[in-house]
mmCIF file of C-alpha atoms in Angstrom:
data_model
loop_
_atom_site.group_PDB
_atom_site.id
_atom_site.type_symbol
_atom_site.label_atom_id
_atom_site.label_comp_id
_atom_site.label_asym_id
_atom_site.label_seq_id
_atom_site.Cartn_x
_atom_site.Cartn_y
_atom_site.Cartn_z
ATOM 1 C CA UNK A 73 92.952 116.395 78.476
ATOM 2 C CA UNK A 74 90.897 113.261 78.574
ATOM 3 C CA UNK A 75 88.331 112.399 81.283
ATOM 4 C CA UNK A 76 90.916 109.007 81.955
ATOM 5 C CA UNK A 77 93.563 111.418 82.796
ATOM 6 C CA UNK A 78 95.146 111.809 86.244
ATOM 7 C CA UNK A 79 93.760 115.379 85.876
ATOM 8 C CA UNK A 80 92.319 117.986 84.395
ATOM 9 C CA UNK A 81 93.379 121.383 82.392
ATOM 10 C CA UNK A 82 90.800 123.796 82.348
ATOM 11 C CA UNK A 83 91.501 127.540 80.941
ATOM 12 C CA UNK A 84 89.317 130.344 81.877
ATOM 13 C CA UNK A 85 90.547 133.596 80.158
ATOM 14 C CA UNK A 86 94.041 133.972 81.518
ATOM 15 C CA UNK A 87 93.558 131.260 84.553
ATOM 16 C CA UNK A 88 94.205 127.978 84.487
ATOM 17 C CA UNK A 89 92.831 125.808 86.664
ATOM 18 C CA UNK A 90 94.946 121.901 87.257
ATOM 19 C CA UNK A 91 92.203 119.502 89.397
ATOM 20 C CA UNK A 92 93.677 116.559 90.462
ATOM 21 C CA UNK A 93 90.937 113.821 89.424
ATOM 22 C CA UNK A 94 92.409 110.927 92.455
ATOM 23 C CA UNK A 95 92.379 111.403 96.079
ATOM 24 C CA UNK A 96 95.575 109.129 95.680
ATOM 25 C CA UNK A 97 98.531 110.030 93.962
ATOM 26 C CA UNK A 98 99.001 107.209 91.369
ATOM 27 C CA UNK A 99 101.467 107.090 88.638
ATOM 28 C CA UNK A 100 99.039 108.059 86.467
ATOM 29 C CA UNK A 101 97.996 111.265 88.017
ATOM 30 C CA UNK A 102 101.726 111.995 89.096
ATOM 31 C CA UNK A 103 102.855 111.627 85.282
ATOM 32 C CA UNK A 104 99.701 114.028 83.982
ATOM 33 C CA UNK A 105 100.110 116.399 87.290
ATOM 34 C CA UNK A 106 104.181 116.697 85.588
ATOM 35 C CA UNK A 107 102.479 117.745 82.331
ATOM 36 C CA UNK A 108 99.895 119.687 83.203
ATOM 37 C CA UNK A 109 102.528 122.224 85.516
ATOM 38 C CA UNK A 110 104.771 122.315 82.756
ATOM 39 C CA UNK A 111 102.623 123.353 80.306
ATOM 40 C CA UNK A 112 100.810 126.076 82.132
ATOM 41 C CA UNK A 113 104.523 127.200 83.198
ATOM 42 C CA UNK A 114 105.437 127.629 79.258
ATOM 43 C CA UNK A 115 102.098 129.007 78.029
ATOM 44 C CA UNK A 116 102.572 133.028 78.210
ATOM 45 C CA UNK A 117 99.044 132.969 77.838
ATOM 46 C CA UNK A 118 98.345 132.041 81.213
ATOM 47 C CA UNK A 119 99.098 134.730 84.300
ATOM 48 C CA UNK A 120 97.825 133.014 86.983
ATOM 49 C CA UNK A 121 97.328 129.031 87.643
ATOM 50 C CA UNK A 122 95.216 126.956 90.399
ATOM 51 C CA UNK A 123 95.665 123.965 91.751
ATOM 52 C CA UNK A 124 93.284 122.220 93.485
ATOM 53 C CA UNK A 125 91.157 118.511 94.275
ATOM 54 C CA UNK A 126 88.051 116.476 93.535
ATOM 55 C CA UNK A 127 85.399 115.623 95.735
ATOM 56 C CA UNK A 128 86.490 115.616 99.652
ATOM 57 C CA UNK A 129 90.625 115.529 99.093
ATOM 58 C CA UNK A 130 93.070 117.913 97.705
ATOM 59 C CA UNK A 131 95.422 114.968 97.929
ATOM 60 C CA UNK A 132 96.223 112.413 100.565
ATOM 61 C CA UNK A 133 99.585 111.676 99.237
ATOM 62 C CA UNK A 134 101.592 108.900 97.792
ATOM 63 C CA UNK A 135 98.774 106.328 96.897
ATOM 64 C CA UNK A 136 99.985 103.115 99.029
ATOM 65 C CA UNK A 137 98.408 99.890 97.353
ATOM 66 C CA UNK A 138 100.488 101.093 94.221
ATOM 67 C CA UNK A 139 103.305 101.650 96.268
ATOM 68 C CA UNK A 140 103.309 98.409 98.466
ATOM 69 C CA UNK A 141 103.397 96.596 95.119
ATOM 70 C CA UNK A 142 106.580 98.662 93.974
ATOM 71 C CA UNK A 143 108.228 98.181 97.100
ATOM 72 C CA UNK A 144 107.938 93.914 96.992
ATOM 73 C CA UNK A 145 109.122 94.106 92.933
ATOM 74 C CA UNK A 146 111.809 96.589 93.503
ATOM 75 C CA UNK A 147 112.478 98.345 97.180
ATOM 76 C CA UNK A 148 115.721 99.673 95.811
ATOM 77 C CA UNK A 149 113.859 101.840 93.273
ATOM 78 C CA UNK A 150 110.532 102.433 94.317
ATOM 79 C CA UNK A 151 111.513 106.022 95.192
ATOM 80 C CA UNK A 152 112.787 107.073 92.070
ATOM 81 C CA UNK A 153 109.087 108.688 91.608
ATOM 82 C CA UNK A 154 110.576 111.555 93.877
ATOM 83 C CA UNK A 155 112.844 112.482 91.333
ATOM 84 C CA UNK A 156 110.736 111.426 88.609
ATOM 85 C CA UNK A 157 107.797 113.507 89.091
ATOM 86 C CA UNK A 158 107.342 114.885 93.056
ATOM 87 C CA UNK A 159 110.480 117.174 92.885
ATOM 88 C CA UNK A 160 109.725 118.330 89.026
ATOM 89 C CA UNK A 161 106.013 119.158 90.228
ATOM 90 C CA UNK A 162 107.565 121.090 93.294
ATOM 91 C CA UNK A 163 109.637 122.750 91.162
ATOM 92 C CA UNK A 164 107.374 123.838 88.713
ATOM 93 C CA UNK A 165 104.864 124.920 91.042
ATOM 94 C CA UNK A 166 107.066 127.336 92.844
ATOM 95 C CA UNK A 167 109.709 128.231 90.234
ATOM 96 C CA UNK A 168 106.718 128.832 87.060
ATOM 97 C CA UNK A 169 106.925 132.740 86.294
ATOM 98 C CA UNK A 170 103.168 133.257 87.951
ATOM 99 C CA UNK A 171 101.466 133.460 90.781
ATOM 100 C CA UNK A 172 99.721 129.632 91.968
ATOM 101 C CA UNK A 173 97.097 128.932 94.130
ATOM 102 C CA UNK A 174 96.371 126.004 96.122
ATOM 103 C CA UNK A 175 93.067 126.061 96.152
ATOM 104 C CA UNK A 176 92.292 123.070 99.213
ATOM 105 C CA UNK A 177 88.862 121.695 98.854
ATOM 106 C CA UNK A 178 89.613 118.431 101.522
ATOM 107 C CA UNK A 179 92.326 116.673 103.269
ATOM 108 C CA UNK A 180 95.475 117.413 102.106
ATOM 109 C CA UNK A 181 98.757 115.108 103.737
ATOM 110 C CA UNK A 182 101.578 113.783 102.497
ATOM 111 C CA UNK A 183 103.149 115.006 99.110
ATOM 112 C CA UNK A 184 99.450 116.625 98.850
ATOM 113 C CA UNK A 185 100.656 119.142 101.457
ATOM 114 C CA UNK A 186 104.072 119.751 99.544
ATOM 115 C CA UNK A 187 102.266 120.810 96.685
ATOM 116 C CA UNK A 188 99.983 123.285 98.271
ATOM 117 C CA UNK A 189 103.003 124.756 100.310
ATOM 118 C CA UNK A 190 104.403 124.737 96.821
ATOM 119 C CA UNK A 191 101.963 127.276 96.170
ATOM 120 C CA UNK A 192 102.546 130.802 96.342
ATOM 121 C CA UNK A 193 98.956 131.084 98.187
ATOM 122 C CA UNK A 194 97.100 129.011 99.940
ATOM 123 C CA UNK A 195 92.890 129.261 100.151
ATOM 124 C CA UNK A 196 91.391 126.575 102.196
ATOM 125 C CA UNK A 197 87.713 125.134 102.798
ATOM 126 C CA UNK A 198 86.833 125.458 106.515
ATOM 127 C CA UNK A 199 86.561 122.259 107.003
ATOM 128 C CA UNK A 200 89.268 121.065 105.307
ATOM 129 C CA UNK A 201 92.336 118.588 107.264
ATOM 130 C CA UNK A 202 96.228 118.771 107.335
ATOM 131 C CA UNK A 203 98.646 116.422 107.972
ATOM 132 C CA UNK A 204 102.573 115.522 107.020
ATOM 133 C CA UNK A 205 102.021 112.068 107.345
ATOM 134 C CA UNK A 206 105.531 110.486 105.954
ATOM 135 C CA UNK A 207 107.080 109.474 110.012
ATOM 136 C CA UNK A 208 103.741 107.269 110.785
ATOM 137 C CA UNK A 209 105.301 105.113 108.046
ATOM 138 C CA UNK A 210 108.823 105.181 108.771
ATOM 139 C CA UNK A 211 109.705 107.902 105.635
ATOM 140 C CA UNK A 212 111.599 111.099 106.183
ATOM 141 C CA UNK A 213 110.140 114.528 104.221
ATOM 142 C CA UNK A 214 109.915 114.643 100.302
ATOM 143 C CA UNK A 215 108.009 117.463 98.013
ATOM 144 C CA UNK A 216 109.753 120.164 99.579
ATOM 145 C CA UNK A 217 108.234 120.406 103.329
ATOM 146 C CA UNK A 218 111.542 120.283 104.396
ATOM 147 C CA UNK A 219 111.645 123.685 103.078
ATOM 148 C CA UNK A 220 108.503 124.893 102.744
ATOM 149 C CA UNK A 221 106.872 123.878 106.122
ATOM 150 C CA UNK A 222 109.745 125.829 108.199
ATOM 151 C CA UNK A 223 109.203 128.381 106.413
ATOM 152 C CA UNK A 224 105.540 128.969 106.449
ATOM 153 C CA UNK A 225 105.032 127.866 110.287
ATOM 154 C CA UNK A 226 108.574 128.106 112.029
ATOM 155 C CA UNK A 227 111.318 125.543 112.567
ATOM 156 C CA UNK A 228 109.980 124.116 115.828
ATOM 157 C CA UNK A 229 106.217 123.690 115.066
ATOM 158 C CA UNK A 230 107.979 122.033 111.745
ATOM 159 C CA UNK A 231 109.869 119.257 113.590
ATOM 160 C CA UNK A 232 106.745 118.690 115.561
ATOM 161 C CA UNK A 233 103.955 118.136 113.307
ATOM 162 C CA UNK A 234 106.626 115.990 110.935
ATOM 163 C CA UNK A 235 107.612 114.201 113.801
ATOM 164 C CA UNK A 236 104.277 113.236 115.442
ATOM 165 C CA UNK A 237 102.234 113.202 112.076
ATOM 166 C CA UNK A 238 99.219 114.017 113.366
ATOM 167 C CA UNK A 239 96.471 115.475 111.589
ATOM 168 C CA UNK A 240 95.003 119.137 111.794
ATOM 169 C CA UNK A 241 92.243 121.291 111.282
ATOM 170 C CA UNK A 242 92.001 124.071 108.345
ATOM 171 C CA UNK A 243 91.087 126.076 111.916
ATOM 172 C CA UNK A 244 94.917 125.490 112.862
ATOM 173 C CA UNK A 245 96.509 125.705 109.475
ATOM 174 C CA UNK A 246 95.465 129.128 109.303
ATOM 175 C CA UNK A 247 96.456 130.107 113.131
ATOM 176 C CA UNK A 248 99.506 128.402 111.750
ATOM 177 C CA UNK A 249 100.111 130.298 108.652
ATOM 178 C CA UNK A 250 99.728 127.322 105.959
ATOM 179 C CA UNK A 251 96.923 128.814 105.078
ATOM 180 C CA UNK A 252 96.255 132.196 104.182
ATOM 181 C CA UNK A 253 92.303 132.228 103.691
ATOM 182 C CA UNK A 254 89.336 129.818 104.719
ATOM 183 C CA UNK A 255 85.761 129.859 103.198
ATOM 184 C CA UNK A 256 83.023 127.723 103.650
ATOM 185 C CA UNK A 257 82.788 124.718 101.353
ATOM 186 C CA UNK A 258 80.330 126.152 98.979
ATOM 187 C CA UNK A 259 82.047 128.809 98.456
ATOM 188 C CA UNK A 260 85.727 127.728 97.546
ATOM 189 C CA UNK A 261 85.456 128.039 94.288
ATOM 190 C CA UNK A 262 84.170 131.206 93.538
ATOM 191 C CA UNK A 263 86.349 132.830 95.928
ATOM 192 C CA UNK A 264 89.439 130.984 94.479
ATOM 193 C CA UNK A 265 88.452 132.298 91.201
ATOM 194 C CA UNK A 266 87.987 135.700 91.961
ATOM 195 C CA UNK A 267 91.543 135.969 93.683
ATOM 196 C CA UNK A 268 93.000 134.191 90.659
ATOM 197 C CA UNK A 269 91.514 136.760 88.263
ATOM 198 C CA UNK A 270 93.034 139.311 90.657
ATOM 199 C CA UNK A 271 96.549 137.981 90.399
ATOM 200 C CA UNK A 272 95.849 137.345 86.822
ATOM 201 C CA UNK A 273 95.565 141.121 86.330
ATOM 202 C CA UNK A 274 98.192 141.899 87.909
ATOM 203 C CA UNK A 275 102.377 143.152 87.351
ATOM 204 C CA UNK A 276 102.995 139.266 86.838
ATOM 205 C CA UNK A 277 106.730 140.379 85.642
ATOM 206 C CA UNK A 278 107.358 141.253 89.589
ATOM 207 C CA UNK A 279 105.406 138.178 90.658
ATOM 208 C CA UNK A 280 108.234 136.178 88.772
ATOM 209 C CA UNK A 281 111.063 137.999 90.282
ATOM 210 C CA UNK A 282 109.930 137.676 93.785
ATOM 211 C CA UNK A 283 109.380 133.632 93.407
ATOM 212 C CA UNK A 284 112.769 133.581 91.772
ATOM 213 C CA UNK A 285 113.836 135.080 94.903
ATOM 214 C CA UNK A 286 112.324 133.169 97.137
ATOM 215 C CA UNK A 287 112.806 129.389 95.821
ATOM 216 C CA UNK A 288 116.772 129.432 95.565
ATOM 217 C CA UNK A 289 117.222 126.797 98.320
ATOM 218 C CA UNK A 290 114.399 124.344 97.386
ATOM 219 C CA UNK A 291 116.299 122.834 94.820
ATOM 220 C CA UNK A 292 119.189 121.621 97.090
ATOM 221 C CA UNK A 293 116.823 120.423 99.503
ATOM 222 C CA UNK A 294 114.749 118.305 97.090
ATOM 223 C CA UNK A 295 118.104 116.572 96.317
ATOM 224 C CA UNK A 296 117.999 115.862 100.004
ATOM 225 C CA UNK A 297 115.351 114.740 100.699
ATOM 226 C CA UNK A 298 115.644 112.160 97.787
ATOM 227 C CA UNK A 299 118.431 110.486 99.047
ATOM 228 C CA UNK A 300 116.989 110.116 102.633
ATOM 229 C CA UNK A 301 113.592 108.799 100.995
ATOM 230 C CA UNK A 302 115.867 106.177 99.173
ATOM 231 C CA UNK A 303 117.678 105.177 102.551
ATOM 232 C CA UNK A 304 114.645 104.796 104.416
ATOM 233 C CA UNK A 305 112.638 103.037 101.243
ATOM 234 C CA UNK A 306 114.237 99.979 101.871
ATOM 235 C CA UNK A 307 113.992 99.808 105.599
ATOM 236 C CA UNK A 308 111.699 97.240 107.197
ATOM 237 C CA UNK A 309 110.171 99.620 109.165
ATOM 238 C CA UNK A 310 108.862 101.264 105.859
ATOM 239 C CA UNK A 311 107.824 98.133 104.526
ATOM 240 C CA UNK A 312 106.103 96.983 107.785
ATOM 241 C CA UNK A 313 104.624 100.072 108.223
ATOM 242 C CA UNK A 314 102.870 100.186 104.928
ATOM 243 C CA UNK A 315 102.159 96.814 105.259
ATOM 244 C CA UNK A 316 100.091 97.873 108.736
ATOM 245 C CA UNK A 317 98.613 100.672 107.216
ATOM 246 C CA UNK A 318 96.576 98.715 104.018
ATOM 247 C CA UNK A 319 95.507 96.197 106.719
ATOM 248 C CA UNK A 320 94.160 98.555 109.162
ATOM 249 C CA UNK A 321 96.673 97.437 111.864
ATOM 250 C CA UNK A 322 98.681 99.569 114.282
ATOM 251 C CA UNK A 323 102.129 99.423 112.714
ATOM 252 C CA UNK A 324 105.754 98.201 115.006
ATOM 253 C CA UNK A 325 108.695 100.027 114.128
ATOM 254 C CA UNK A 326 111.721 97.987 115.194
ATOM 255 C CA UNK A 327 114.712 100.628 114.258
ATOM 256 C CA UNK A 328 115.617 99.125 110.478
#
């Protein structure tokens, strides 16, 4: 792919490695991120995938500036880009016949977190930060953490990190079980590669079968959360709130 893209495609033997090239998730990089997990998906070739960041983020998310625009053109549609290209990247993460590993180099919130817990594993730097992110500005769940994030840490510690949206260290994430593995900064990437060539080697037949398994209900609740993300899209509070959040200011929720 080209160095303008929203990321990159690197192969290495029978790994390929996606980098996200934006902190932010623009259209660009959510149109290229689509792509890139389809094509590693179809290409027998490849038996084990990573996904990972550039420089201090894995991903922070939806980027807002693009979004703020969207909303004040067209609130009604602005969240067509769920359906569009977060749920078909969910999907494709967790339903391609291979194992994928989020590889989390930096802060990863938002739809960035729905991707990694759309990972099969998840390998962390130690000083990496978590968050959910989409209640501090008056959204409901989207990229399958309605899902995923029950699963992986337990229906009540769920509700309350989506519902108070705080941020949290790589320390917790792995107390938590979002995380599987943390290594020091420097040494991400080498240890990411060596437990991709591991997976790579291995009875990647079974690895299908068992994700097969194990994603049945995402696809109903990707649906789901869709339709609340529309509701909620053209709320004031939403608008407000990202309003609040490009200016630096504290935002006021006010119930519609």
């Amino acid at each position: 792919m080209a160095d303008e893209s929203g990321v990159t495609l690197v192969r290495d033997g029978a790994v390929a490695t996606i980098t996200m090239t934006s902190a932010a998730l623009t259209t660009r990089v959510k149109t290229d991120l689509v792509d890139a997990v389809t094509e590693v998906g179809e290409d027998s070739s490849v038996r084990a995938v990573v996904l990972t960041g550039t420089g201090k983020a894995f991903s922070v998310g939806q980027d807002l500036k693009e979004h703020a625009q969207t909303l004040r053109a067209d609130a009604a549609t602005a969240f067509s880009t769920v359906k569009q290209h977060y749920n078909p990247i969910v999907l494709g993460l967790a339903t391609m016949p291979k194992p994928v590993i989020a590889s989390v180099n930096g802060l990863c919130v938002g739809a960035g977190l729905g991707f990694a817990l759309a990972c099969d594993l998840r390998i962390a730097s130690a000083t990496a930060k978590f968050g959910t992110a989409f209640t501090a500005i008056g959204l409901t769940t989207d990229s399958g953490l309605s899902v995923t994030l029950a699963r992986a840490v337990g229906a009540a510690r769920a509700s309350e990190l989506v519902l108070r949206a705080n941020t949290f260290s790589a320390q917790d994430a792995l107390a938590w079980g979002i995380v599987g593995h943390l290594a020091e900064p420097d040494d991400l990437a080498a240890e990411t590669a060596e437990l991709a060539a591991k997976f790579a080697a291995g009875p990647t037949v079974a690895y299908a079968e068992a994700k097969a398994a194990m994603a049945a209900s995402l696809s109903q609740a990707l649906e789901t959360e869709y339709a609340g993300q529309a509701r909620l899209g053209v709320t004031e509070d939403h608008r407000n709130a990202v309003d609040a959040f490009l200016a630096k200011e504290a935002p006021k929720f006010e119930g519609r």
